[in-house]
Amino acid sequence: MKPIAVFDVDGVVADVRHRLHHVARRPKNWRRFFAEAAGDTPLAPGVDLAKEYARDHRLVWLTGRPEYLRPVTERWLARQGLPVAELRMRPTGDHRPAREYKAEQLRRLAETGEVTVVVDDDPAVVSRLEQDGWPVRLADWVPYADSLREAQEREGRT
């Protein structure tokens, strides 16, 4: 059985900076923020790293994107030449902080195999997962935006 590599999507392989303005002010426009997800440009460092791990790991995507974005996300990943077989997305109505949602999902995922790396761009998620003993790598190739921090940690939206 292959070891498991877990990757986030936004800020790791997908550049969301072009749509952050929708959630940088109040009222936040979540509909528009998510509607523009198909237009994300790929982040080469993250895409290359995911492809490298996919060679000898079971690649699992763990994203805070809402479940209704599954078709958009799967098409986007496929266009980048990335595997899409395992995509875990935030269930409708789940607005827990990203660190809580992802910690729970990792515990469940670990029941199916050995998680050898988790790649995420959210410092709060990375800190929590490190505290829980997971092997984590911070995706730091794009500056982490305050508006994204609020969306992920306070509002549980991505």
CSV table of N, CA and C in Angstrom, one decimal:
chain,number,residue,atom,x,y,z
A,1,MET,N,0.8,-1.2,0.0
A,1,MET,CA,0.0,0.0,0.0
A,1,MET,C,0.9,1.3,0.0
A,2,LYS,N,0.6,2.2,-0.9
A,2,LYS,CA,1.3,3.4,-1.0
A,2,LYS,C,1.1,4.3,0.2
A,3,PRO,N,2.1,5.1,0.7
A,3,PRO,CA,1.9,6.1,1.7
A,3,PRO,C,1.0,7.2,1.1
A,4,ILE,N,0.4,8.0,2.0
A,4,ILE,CA,-0.5,9.0,1.6
A,4,ILE,C,0.2,10.4,1.7
A,5,ALA,N,0.0,11.2,0.6
A,5,ALA,CA,0.4,12.6,0.6
A,5,ALA,C,-0.8,13.4,0.5
A,6,VAL,N,-1.0,14.4,1.4
A,6,VAL,CA,-2.2,15.2,1.5
A,6,VAL,C,-1.9,16.6,1.1
A,7,PHE,N,-2.6,17.1,0.1
A,7,PHE,CA,-2.4,18.5,-0.4
A,7,PHE,C,-3.6,19.3,-0.3
A,8,ASP,N,-3.5,20.6,0.2
A,8,ASP,CA,-4.5,21.5,0.1
A,8,ASP,C,-4.6,22.0,-1.4
A,9,VAL,N,-5.6,22.7,-1.8
A,9,VAL,CA,-5.8,23.2,-3.1
A,9,VAL,C,-5.4,24.7,-3.2
A,10,ASP,N,-6.3,25.6,-2.6
A,10,ASP,CA,-6.1,27.0,-2.6
A,10,ASP,C,-4.8,27.5,-1.9
A,11,GLY,N,-4.0,28.2,-2.6
A,11,GLY,CA,-2.7,28.7,-2.1
A,11,GLY,C,-1.6,27.7,-2.1
A,12,VAL,N,-1.9,26.5,-2.5
A,12,VAL,CA,-0.9,25.4,-2.7
A,12,VAL,C,-0.7,25.1,-4.1
A,13,VAL,N,-1.7,24.7,-4.8
A,13,VAL,CA,-1.6,24.5,-6.3
A,13,VAL,C,-2.4,25.5,-7.1
A,14,ALA,N,-3.4,26.2,-6.5
A,14,ALA,CA,-4.2,27.1,-7.2
A,14,ALA,C,-4.0,28.5,-6.6
A,15,ASP,N,-3.8,29.5,-7.5
A,15,ASP,CA,-3.6,30.9,-7.0
A,15,ASP,C,-4.9,31.6,-7.0
A,16,VAL,N,-5.3,31.9,-5.7
A,16,VAL,CA,-6.6,32.5,-5.5
A,16,VAL,C,-6.6,34.0,-5.4
A,17,ARG,N,-5.4,34.6,-5.5
A,17,ARG,CA,-5.2,36.1,-5.3
A,17,ARG,C,-6.1,36.9,-6.1
A,18,HIS,N,-6.5,36.5,-7.3
A,18,HIS,CA,-7.3,37.3,-8.2
A,18,HIS,C,-8.7,37.4,-7.7
A,19,ARG,N,-9.1,36.6,-6.8
A,19,ARG,CA,-10.5,36.6,-6.3
A,19,ARG,C,-10.6,37.0,-4.8
A,20,LEU,N,-9.5,37.3,-4.2
A,20,LEU,CA,-9.6,37.6,-2.7
A,20,LEU,C,-10.3,38.9,-2.5
A,21,HIS,N,-10.3,39.8,-3.4
A,21,HIS,CA,-11.0,41.1,-3.2
A,21,HIS,C,-12.5,40.9,-2.9
A,22,HIS,N,-13.1,39.8,-3.2
A,22,HIS,CA,-14.5,39.5,-2.9
A,22,HIS,C,-14.7,39.2,-1.4
A,23,VAL,N,-13.7,38.8,-0.7
A,23,VAL,CA,-13.8,38.5,0.7
A,23,VAL,C,-12.9,39.4,1.6
A,24,ALA,N,-12.3,40.4,1.0
A,24,ALA,CA,-11.4,41.3,1.7
A,24,ALA,C,-12.2,42.4,2.4
A,25,ARG,N,-13.4,42.6,2.1
A,25,ARG,CA,-14.2,43.7,2.7
A,25,ARG,C,-15.6,43.1,3.1
A,26,ARG,N,-16.3,43.9,3.8
A,26,ARG,CA,-17.7,43.6,4.2
A,26,ARG,C,-18.7,44.4,3.4
A,27,PRO,N,-19.8,43.8,3.0
A,27,PRO,CA,-20.1,42.4,3.1
A,27,PRO,C,-19.3,41.5,2.2
A,28,LYS,N,-18.9,40.4,2.7
A,28,LYS,CA,-18.1,39.4,1.8
A,28,LYS,C,-19.1,38.8,0.8
A,29,ASN,N,-18.5,38.7,-0.4
A,29,ASN,CA,-19.3,38.1,-1.5
A,29,ASN,C,-18.8,36.7,-1.8
A,30,TRP,N,-19.3,35.7,-1.0
A,30,TRP,CA,-18.8,34.3,-1.1
A,30,TRP,C,-19.2,33.7,-2.5
A,31,ARG,N,-20.4,34.1,-2.9
A,31,ARG,CA,-20.8,33.6,-4.2
A,31,ARG,C,-19.9,33.9,-5.3
A,32,ARG,N,-19.5,35.2,-5.4
A,32,ARG,CA,-18.5,35.6,-6.4
A,32,ARG,C,-17.1,35.0,-6.2
A,33,PHE,N,-16.7,35.0,-5.0
A,33,PHE,CA,-15.4,34.4,-4.6
A,33,PHE,C,-15.3,33.0,-5.2
A,34,PHE,N,-16.3,32.1,-4.9
A,34,PHE,CA,-16.2,30.8,-5.4
A,34,PHE,C,-16.5,30.6,-6.9
A,35,ALA,N,-17.4,31.5,-7.4
A,35,ALA,CA,-17.7,31.5,-8.8
A,35,ALA,C,-16.5,31.7,-9.7
A,36,GLU,N,-15.5,32.3,-9.2
A,36,GLU,CA,-14.3,32.6,-10.0
A,36,GLU,C,-13.2,31.5,-9.8
A,37,ALA,N,-13.5,30.4,-9.1
A,37,ALA,CA,-12.4,29.4,-8.8
A,37,ALA,C,-11.9,28.7,-10.1
A,38,ALA,N,-12.7,28.6,-11.1
A,38,ALA,CA,-12.3,28.0,-12.3
A,38,ALA,C,-11.2,28.8,-13.0
A,39,GLY,N,-11.1,30.1,-12.7
A,39,GLY,CA,-10.1,30.9,-13.3
A,39,GLY,C,-8.8,31.0,-12.6
A,40,ASP,N,-8.6,30.2,-11.5
A,40,ASP,CA,-7.4,30.3,-10.8
A,40,ASP,C,-6.2,29.8,-11.7
A,41,THR,N,-5.1,30.5,-11.5
A,41,THR,CA,-3.9,30.1,-12.3
A,41,THR,C,-3.1,29.1,-11.4
A,42,PRO,N,-2.4,28.1,-12.0
A,42,PRO,CA,-1.7,27.2,-11.3
A,42,PRO,C,-0.5,27.8,-10.6
A,43,LEU,N,-0.1,27.3,-9.4
A,43,LEU,CA,1.1,27.7,-8.8
A,43,LEU,C,2.1,26.6,-9.0
A,44,ALA,N,3.1,26.9,-9.9
A,44,ALA,CA,4.1,25.9,-10.3
A,44,ALA,C,4.8,25.1,-9.2
A,45,PRO,N,5.2,25.8,-8.1
A,45,PRO,CA,5.9,25.0,-7.1
A,45,PRO,C,5.0,24.0,-6.5
A,46,GLY,N,3.7,24.3,-6.2
A,46,GLY,CA,2.8,23.3,-5.7
A,46,GLY,C,2.4,22.2,-6.6
A,47,VAL,N,2.1,22.6,-7.9
A,47,VAL,CA,1.8,21.6,-8.9
A,47,VAL,C,2.9,20.6,-9.1
A,48,ASP,N,4.1,21.2,-9.2
A,48,ASP,CA,5.3,20.3,-9.4
A,48,ASP,C,5.5,19.4,-8.2
A,49,LEU,N,5.3,19.9,-7.0
A,49,LEU,CA,5.5,19.1,-5.8
A,49,LEU,C,4.4,18.0,-5.7
A,50,ALA,N,3.2,18.3,-6.0
A,50,ALA,CA,2.1,17.3,-6.0
A,50,ALA,C,2.4,16.2,-7.1
A,51,LYS,N,2.8,16.6,-8.2
A,51,LYS,CA,3.2,15.6,-9.2
A,51,LYS,C,4.3,14.7,-8.8
A,52,GLU,N,5.3,15.3,-8.1
A,52,GLU,CA,6.4,14.5,-7.6
A,52,GLU,C,5.9,13.5,-6.6
A,53,TYR,N,5.1,13.9,-5.6
A,53,TYR,CA,4.5,13.0,-4.6
A,53,TYR,C,3.6,11.9,-5.3
A,54,ALA,N,2.9,12.3,-6.3
A,54,ALA,CA,1.9,11.4,-6.9
A,54,ALA,C,2.6,10.2,-7.6
A,55,ARG,N,3.9,10.3,-7.8
A,55,ARG,CA,4.7,9.2,-8.4
A,55,ARG,C,4.7,8.0,-7.5
A,56,ASP,N,4.8,8.2,-6.2
A,56,ASP,CA,5.0,7.0,-5.3
A,56,ASP,C,4.1,7.1,-4.0
A,57,HIS,N,3.2,8.0,-4.1
A,57,HIS,CA,2.2,8.2,-3.0
A,57,HIS,C,0.8,8.2,-3.5
A,58,ARG,N,-0.1,7.9,-2.6
A,58,ARG,CA,-1.5,8.1,-2.9
A,58,ARG,C,-1.8,9.5,-2.6
A,59,LEU,N,-2.1,10.3,-3.6
A,59,LEU,CA,-2.3,11.7,-3.5
A,59,LEU,C,-3.8,12.0,-3.1
A,60,VAL,N,-4.0,12.7,-2.0
A,60,VAL,CA,-5.3,13.0,-1.5
A,60,VAL,C,-5.4,14.6,-1.4
A,61,TRP,N,-6.4,15.1,-2.0
A,61,TRP,CA,-6.7,16.6,-1.8
A,61,TRP,C,-7.6,16.8,-0.6
A,62,LEU,N,-7.2,17.7,0.3
A,62,LEU,CA,-8.0,18.0,1.4
A,62,LEU,C,-8.2,19.5,1.4
A,63,THR,N,-9.3,20.0,1.0
A,63,THR,CA,-9.6,21.4,0.8
A,63,THR,C,-10.8,21.8,1.6
A,64,GLY,N,-10.8,23.1,2.0
A,64,GLY,CA,-11.9,23.7,2.7
A,64,GLY,C,-12.9,24.2,1.7
A,65,ARG,N,-12.7,24.0,0.4
A,65,ARG,CA,-13.7,24.5,-0.6
A,65,ARG,C,-15.0,23.7,-0.3
A,66,PRO,N,-16.1,24.4,-0.6
A,66,PRO,CA,-17.4,23.7,-0.3
A,66,PRO,C,-17.7,22.6,-1.4
A,67,GLU,N,-18.4,21.6,-0.9
A,67,GLU,CA,-18.7,20.4,-1.7
A,67,GLU,C,-19.3,20.8,-3.1
A,68,TYR,N,-20.1,21.8,-3.2
A,68,TYR,CA,-20.7,22.1,-4.5
A,68,TYR,C,-19.7,22.5,-5.5
A,69,LEU,N,-18.4,22.8,-5.1
A,69,LEU,CA,-17.4,23.2,-6.1
A,69,LEU,C,-16.6,21.9,-6.6
A,70,ARG,N,-17.1,20.7,-6.3
A,70,ARG,CA,-16.4,19.5,-6.7
A,70,ARG,C,-16.2,19.5,-8.2
A,71,PRO,N,-17.2,19.6,-9.0
A,71,PRO,CA,-17.0,19.5,-10.5
A,71,PRO,C,-15.9,20.5,-11.0
A,72,VAL,N,-16.0,21.8,-10.5
A,72,VAL,CA,-15.1,22.8,-10.9
A,72,VAL,C,-13.7,22.5,-10.5
A,73,THR,N,-13.5,22.0,-9.3
A,73,THR,CA,-12.2,21.6,-8.7
A,73,THR,C,-11.6,20.4,-9.4
A,74,GLU,N,-12.4,19.4,-9.7
A,74,GLU,CA,-11.9,18.2,-10.4
A,74,GLU,C,-11.5,18.6,-11.8
A,75,ARG,N,-12.2,19.4,-12.5
A,75,ARG,CA,-11.8,19.8,-13.8
A,75,ARG,C,-10.5,20.7,-13.8
A,76,TRP,N,-10.4,21.6,-12.8
A,76,TRP,CA,-9.2,22.4,-12.7
A,76,TRP,C,-8.0,21.5,-12.4
A,77,LEU,N,-8.1,20.6,-11.5
A,77,LEU,CA,-7.0,19.7,-11.2
A,77,LEU,C,-6.6,18.9,-12.4
A,78,ALA,N,-7.6,18.4,-13.1
A,78,ALA,CA,-7.3,17.5,-14.3
A,78,ALA,C,-6.6,18.4,-15.4
A,79,ARG,N,-7.0,19.6,-15.5
A,79,ARG,CA,-6.3,20.5,-16.5
A,79,ARG,C,-4.8,20.7,-16.2
A,80,GLN,N,-4.5,20.6,-14.9
A,80,GLN,CA,-3.1,20.8,-14.5
A,80,GLN,C,-2.3,19.4,-14.6
A,81,GLY,N,-3.0,18.4,-15.0
A,81,GLY,CA,-2.4,17.1,-15.1
A,81,GLY,C,-2.2,16.4,-13.7
A,82,LEU,N,-3.1,16.8,-12.8
A,82,LEU,CA,-3.0,16.3,-11.4
A,82,LEU,C,-4.1,15.2,-11.2
A,83,PRO,N,-3.8,14.2,-10.4
A,83,PRO,CA,-4.8,13.1,-10.1
A,83,PRO,C,-6.0,13.7,-9.4
A,84,VAL,N,-7.2,13.2,-9.6
A,84,VAL,CA,-8.4,13.8,-9.0
A,84,VAL,C,-9.2,12.7,-8.3
A,85,ALA,N,-8.6,11.5,-8.2
A,85,ALA,CA,-9.3,10.3,-7.6
A,85,ALA,C,-9.8,10.6,-6.2
A,86,GLU,N,-9.0,11.3,-5.4
A,86,GLU,CA,-9.4,11.5,-4.0
A,86,GLU,C,-9.4,13.0,-3.6
A,87,LEU,N,-10.6,13.5,-3.5
A,87,LEU,CA,-10.8,14.9,-3.2
A,87,LEU,C,-11.8,15.0,-2.0
A,88,ARG,N,-11.3,15.5,-0.9
A,88,ARG,CA,-12.1,15.7,0.3
A,88,ARG,C,-12.4,17.2,0.4
A,89,MET,N,-13.7,17.5,0.4
A,89,MET,CA,-14.2,18.8,0.4
A,89,MET,C,-15.1,19.1,1.6
A,90,ARG,N,-15.2,20.4,2.0
A,90,ARG,CA,-16.0,20.8,3.1
A,90,ARG,C,-17.5,20.5,2.9
A,91,PRO,N,-18.1,19.7,3.7
A,91,PRO,CA,-19.6,19.5,3.6
A,91,PRO,C,-20.4,20.8,3.7
A,92,THR,N,-21.5,20.8,3.0
A,92,THR,CA,-22.4,21.9,3.1
A,92,THR,C,-22.8,22.2,4.6
A,93,GLY,N,-22.7,23.4,5.0
A,93,GLY,CA,-23.1,23.8,6.4
A,93,GLY,C,-22.0,23.7,7.4
A,94,ASP,N,-20.8,23.1,7.0
A,94,ASP,CA,-19.7,23.0,7.9
A,94,ASP,C,-18.8,24.3,7.9
A,95,HIS,N,-18.9,25.1,8.9
A,95,HIS,CA,-18.2,26.3,9.0
A,95,HIS,C,-17.2,26.4,10.1
A,96,ARG,N,-16.7,25.2,10.5
A,96,ARG,CA,-15.6,25.1,11.5
A,96,ARG,C,-14.4,25.8,11.0
A,97,PRO,N,-13.5,26.3,11.8
A,97,PRO,CA,-12.2,26.7,11.4
A,97,PRO,C,-11.5,25.6,10.6
A,98,ALA,N,-10.7,26.1,9.6
A,98,ALA,CA,-10.0,25.1,8.7
A,98,ALA,C,-9.1,24.1,9.5
A,99,ARG,N,-8.5,24.6,10.6
A,99,ARG,CA,-7.6,23.8,11.4
A,99,ARG,C,-8.4,22.6,12.0
A,100,GLU,N,-9.6,22.9,12.5
A,100,GLU,CA,-10.4,21.8,13.1
A,100,GLU,C,-11.0,20.9,12.0
A,101,TYR,N,-11.5,21.4,10.9
A,101,TYR,CA,-12.0,20.6,9.9
A,101,TYR,C,-10.9,19.6,9.3
A,102,LYS,N,-9.7,20.2,9.1
A,102,LYS,CA,-8.7,19.4,8.4
A,102,LYS,C,-8.1,18.4,9.4
A,103,ALA,N,-8.0,18.7,10.7
A,103,ALA,CA,-7.5,17.8,11.7
A,103,ALA,C,-8.4,16.6,11.8
A,104,GLU,N,-9.7,16.8,11.8
A,104,GLU,CA,-10.7,15.7,11.8
A,104,GLU,C,-10.5,14.8,10.5
A,105,GLN,N,-10.5,15.4,9.4
A,105,GLN,CA,-10.4,14.7,8.1
A,105,GLN,C,-9.1,13.9,8.1
A,106,LEU,N,-8.0,14.4,8.6
A,106,LEU,CA,-6.7,13.6,8.7
A,106,LEU,C,-6.8,12.4,9.6
A,107,ARG,N,-7.5,12.6,10.7
A,107,ARG,CA,-7.7,11.4,11.6
A,107,ARG,C,-8.4,10.3,10.8
A,108,ARG,N,-9.4,10.7,10.1
A,108,ARG,CA,-10.2,9.7,9.3
A,108,ARG,C,-9.4,9.1,8.2
A,109,LEU,N,-8.6,9.9,7.5
A,109,LEU,CA,-7.8,9.5,6.4
A,109,LEU,C,-6.7,8.5,6.9
A,110,ALA,N,-6.2,8.7,8.1
A,110,ALA,CA,-5.1,7.9,8.6
A,110,ALA,C,-5.6,6.5,8.9
A,111,GLU,N,-6.9,6.3,9.0
A,111,GLU,CA,-7.5,4.9,9.2
A,111,GLU,C,-7.3,4.1,7.9
A,112,THR,N,-7.0,4.7,6.8
A,112,THR,CA,-6.9,4.0,5.5
A,112,THR,C,-5.4,3.8,5.0
A,113,GLY,N,-4.5,4.4,5.8
A,113,GLY,CA,-3.1,4.3,5.4
A,113,GLY,C,-2.2,5.3,6.2
A,114,GLU,N,-0.9,5.2,5.9
A,114,GLU,CA,0.1,6.1,6.6
A,114,GLU,C,0.2,7.4,5.8
A,115,VAL,N,-0.1,8.5,6.6
A,115,VAL,CA,0.0,9.8,6.0
A,115,VAL,C,1.5,10.3,6.3
A,116,THR,N,2.2,10.5,5.2
A,116,THR,CA,3.7,10.8,5.3
A,116,THR,C,4.0,12.3,5.1
A,117,VAL,N,3.0,13.0,4.5
A,117,VAL,CA,3.2,14.5,4.4
A,117,VAL,C,1.8,15.1,4.2
A,118,VAL,N,1.7,16.4,4.7
A,118,VAL,CA,0.6,17.2,4.5
A,118,VAL,C,1.1,18.6,4.1
A,119,VAL,N,0.6,19.1,2.9
A,119,VAL,CA,1.1,20.3,2.4
A,119,VAL,C,-0.1,21.3,2.5
A,120,ASP,N,0.1,22.4,3.2
A,120,ASP,CA,-1.0,23.4,3.4
A,120,ASP,C,-0.3,24.8,3.5
A,121,ASP,N,-1.1,25.8,3.1
A,121,ASP,CA,-0.6,27.2,3.1
A,121,ASP,C,-1.0,28.0,4.3
A,122,ASP,N,-1.9,27.4,5.1
A,122,ASP,CA,-2.5,28.1,6.2
A,122,ASP,C,-1.6,27.9,7.5
A,123,PRO,N,-1.0,28.9,8.0
A,123,PRO,CA,-0.1,28.7,9.2
A,123,PRO,C,-0.9,28.2,10.4
A,124,ALA,N,-2.1,28.5,10.6
A,124,ALA,CA,-2.9,28.0,11.7
A,124,ALA,C,-3.2,26.5,11.5
A,125,VAL,N,-3.4,26.1,10.3
A,125,VAL,CA,-3.6,24.7,10.0
A,125,VAL,C,-2.3,23.9,10.2
A,126,VAL,N,-1.2,24.4,9.7
A,126,VAL,CA,0.1,23.8,9.9
A,126,VAL,C,0.4,23.7,11.3
A,127,SER,N,0.2,24.7,12.1
A,127,SER,CA,0.5,24.7,13.5
A,127,SER,C,-0.3,23.6,14.3
A,128,ARG,N,-1.6,23.6,14.0
A,128,ARG,CA,-2.5,22.6,14.6
A,128,ARG,C,-2.0,21.2,14.3
A,129,LEU,N,-1.8,20.9,13.0
A,129,LEU,CA,-1.4,19.6,12.5
A,129,LEU,C,-0.1,19.2,13.1
A,130,GLU,N,0.9,20.1,13.2
A,130,GLU,CA,2.2,19.8,13.8
A,130,GLU,C,2.0,19.4,15.3
A,131,GLN,N,1.1,20.1,16.0
A,131,GLN,CA,0.8,19.8,17.4
A,131,GLN,C,0.2,18.4,17.5
A,132,ASP,N,-0.6,18.0,16.5
A,132,ASP,CA,-1.2,16.7,16.5
A,132,ASP,C,-0.3,15.6,16.1
A,133,GLY,N,1.0,16.0,15.7
A,133,GLY,CA,2.0,15.0,15.3
A,133,GLY,C,2.0,14.7,13.8
A,134,TRP,N,1.4,15.4,13.0
A,134,TRP,CA,1.4,15.1,11.5
A,134,TRP,C,2.6,15.7,10.9
A,135,PRO,N,3.2,15.0,9.9
A,135,PRO,CA,4.3,15.6,9.1
A,135,PRO,C,3.8,16.6,8.1
A,136,VAL,N,4.1,17.9,8.5
A,136,VAL,CA,3.5,19.0,7.7
A,136,VAL,C,4.5,19.8,7.0
A,137,ARG,N,4.2,20.3,5.8
A,137,ARG,CA,5.1,21.2,5.1
A,137,ARG,C,4.2,22.5,4.8
A,138,LEU,N,4.7,23.6,5.1
A,138,LEU,CA,4.1,24.9,4.9
A,138,LEU,C,4.3,25.3,3.4
A,139,ALA,N,3.3,25.5,2.7
A,139,ALA,CA,3.4,26.0,1.3
A,139,ALA,C,3.5,27.5,1.4
A,140,ASP,N,4.7,28.0,1.2
A,140,ASP,CA,5.0,29.4,1.4
A,140,ASP,C,5.4,30.1,0.1
A,141,TRP,N,5.0,29.6,-1.0
A,141,TRP,CA,5.4,30.2,-2.3
A,141,TRP,C,4.5,31.4,-2.7
A,142,VAL,N,3.4,31.6,-1.9
A,142,VAL,CA,2.5,32.8,-2.1
A,142,VAL,C,2.3,33.4,-0.8
A,143,PRO,N,2.5,34.7,-0.6
A,143,PRO,CA,2.2,35.3,0.7
A,143,PRO,C,0.8,35.0,1.1
A,144,TYR,N,0.7,34.7,2.4
A,144,TYR,CA,-0.6,34.4,3.0
A,144,TYR,C,-1.4,35.6,3.3
A,145,ALA,N,-2.6,35.8,2.7
A,145,ALA,CA,-3.4,37.0,2.8
A,145,ALA,C,-4.3,37.0,4.1
A,146,ASP,N,-4.4,38.2,4.7
A,146,ASP,CA,-5.2,38.3,5.9
A,146,ASP,C,-6.7,37.9,5.6
A,147,SER,N,-7.2,38.3,4.4
A,147,SER,CA,-8.6,38.0,4.1
A,147,SER,C,-8.8,36.5,4.0
A,148,LEU,N,-7.8,35.8,3.5
A,148,LEU,CA,-7.9,34.3,3.4
A,148,LEU,C,-7.8,33.7,4.8
A,149,ARG,N,-7.0,34.3,5.7
A,149,ARG,CA,-7.0,33.8,7.1
A,149,ARG,C,-8.3,33.9,7.8
A,150,GLU,N,-9.0,35.1,7.6
A,150,GLU,CA,-10.3,35.2,8.2
A,150,GLU,C,-11.3,34.2,7.6
A,151,ALA,N,-11.2,34.0,6.3
A,151,ALA,CA,-12.2,33.1,5.6
A,151,ALA,C,-12.0,31.7,6.1
A,152,GLN,N,-10.7,31.3,6.3
A,152,GLN,CA,-10.4,29.9,6.7
A,152,GLN,C,-10.6,29.7,8.2
A,153,GLU,N,-10.2,30.6,9.0
A,153,GLU,CA,-10.1,30.4,10.5
A,153,GLU,C,-11.3,30.9,11.2
A,154,ARG,N,-11.9,32.0,10.8
A,154,ARG,CA,-13.0,32.6,11.5
A,154,ARG,C,-14.3,32.2,10.9
A,155,GLU,N,-14.4,32.1,9.6
A,155,GLU,CA,-15.7,31.9,9.0
A,155,GLU,C,-15.9,30.5,8.4
A,156,GLY,N,-14.8,29.7,8.4
A,156,GLY,CA,-14.9,28.4,8.0
A,156,GLY,C,-15.4,28.2,6.6
A,157,ARG,N,-15.0,29.1,5.6
A,157,ARG,CA,-15.5,29.1,4.3
A,157,ARG,C,-14.6,28.5,3.2
A,158,THR,N,-13.4,28.3,3.5
A,158,THR,CA,-12.5,27.7,2.5
A,158,THR,C,-11.4,26.9,3.1
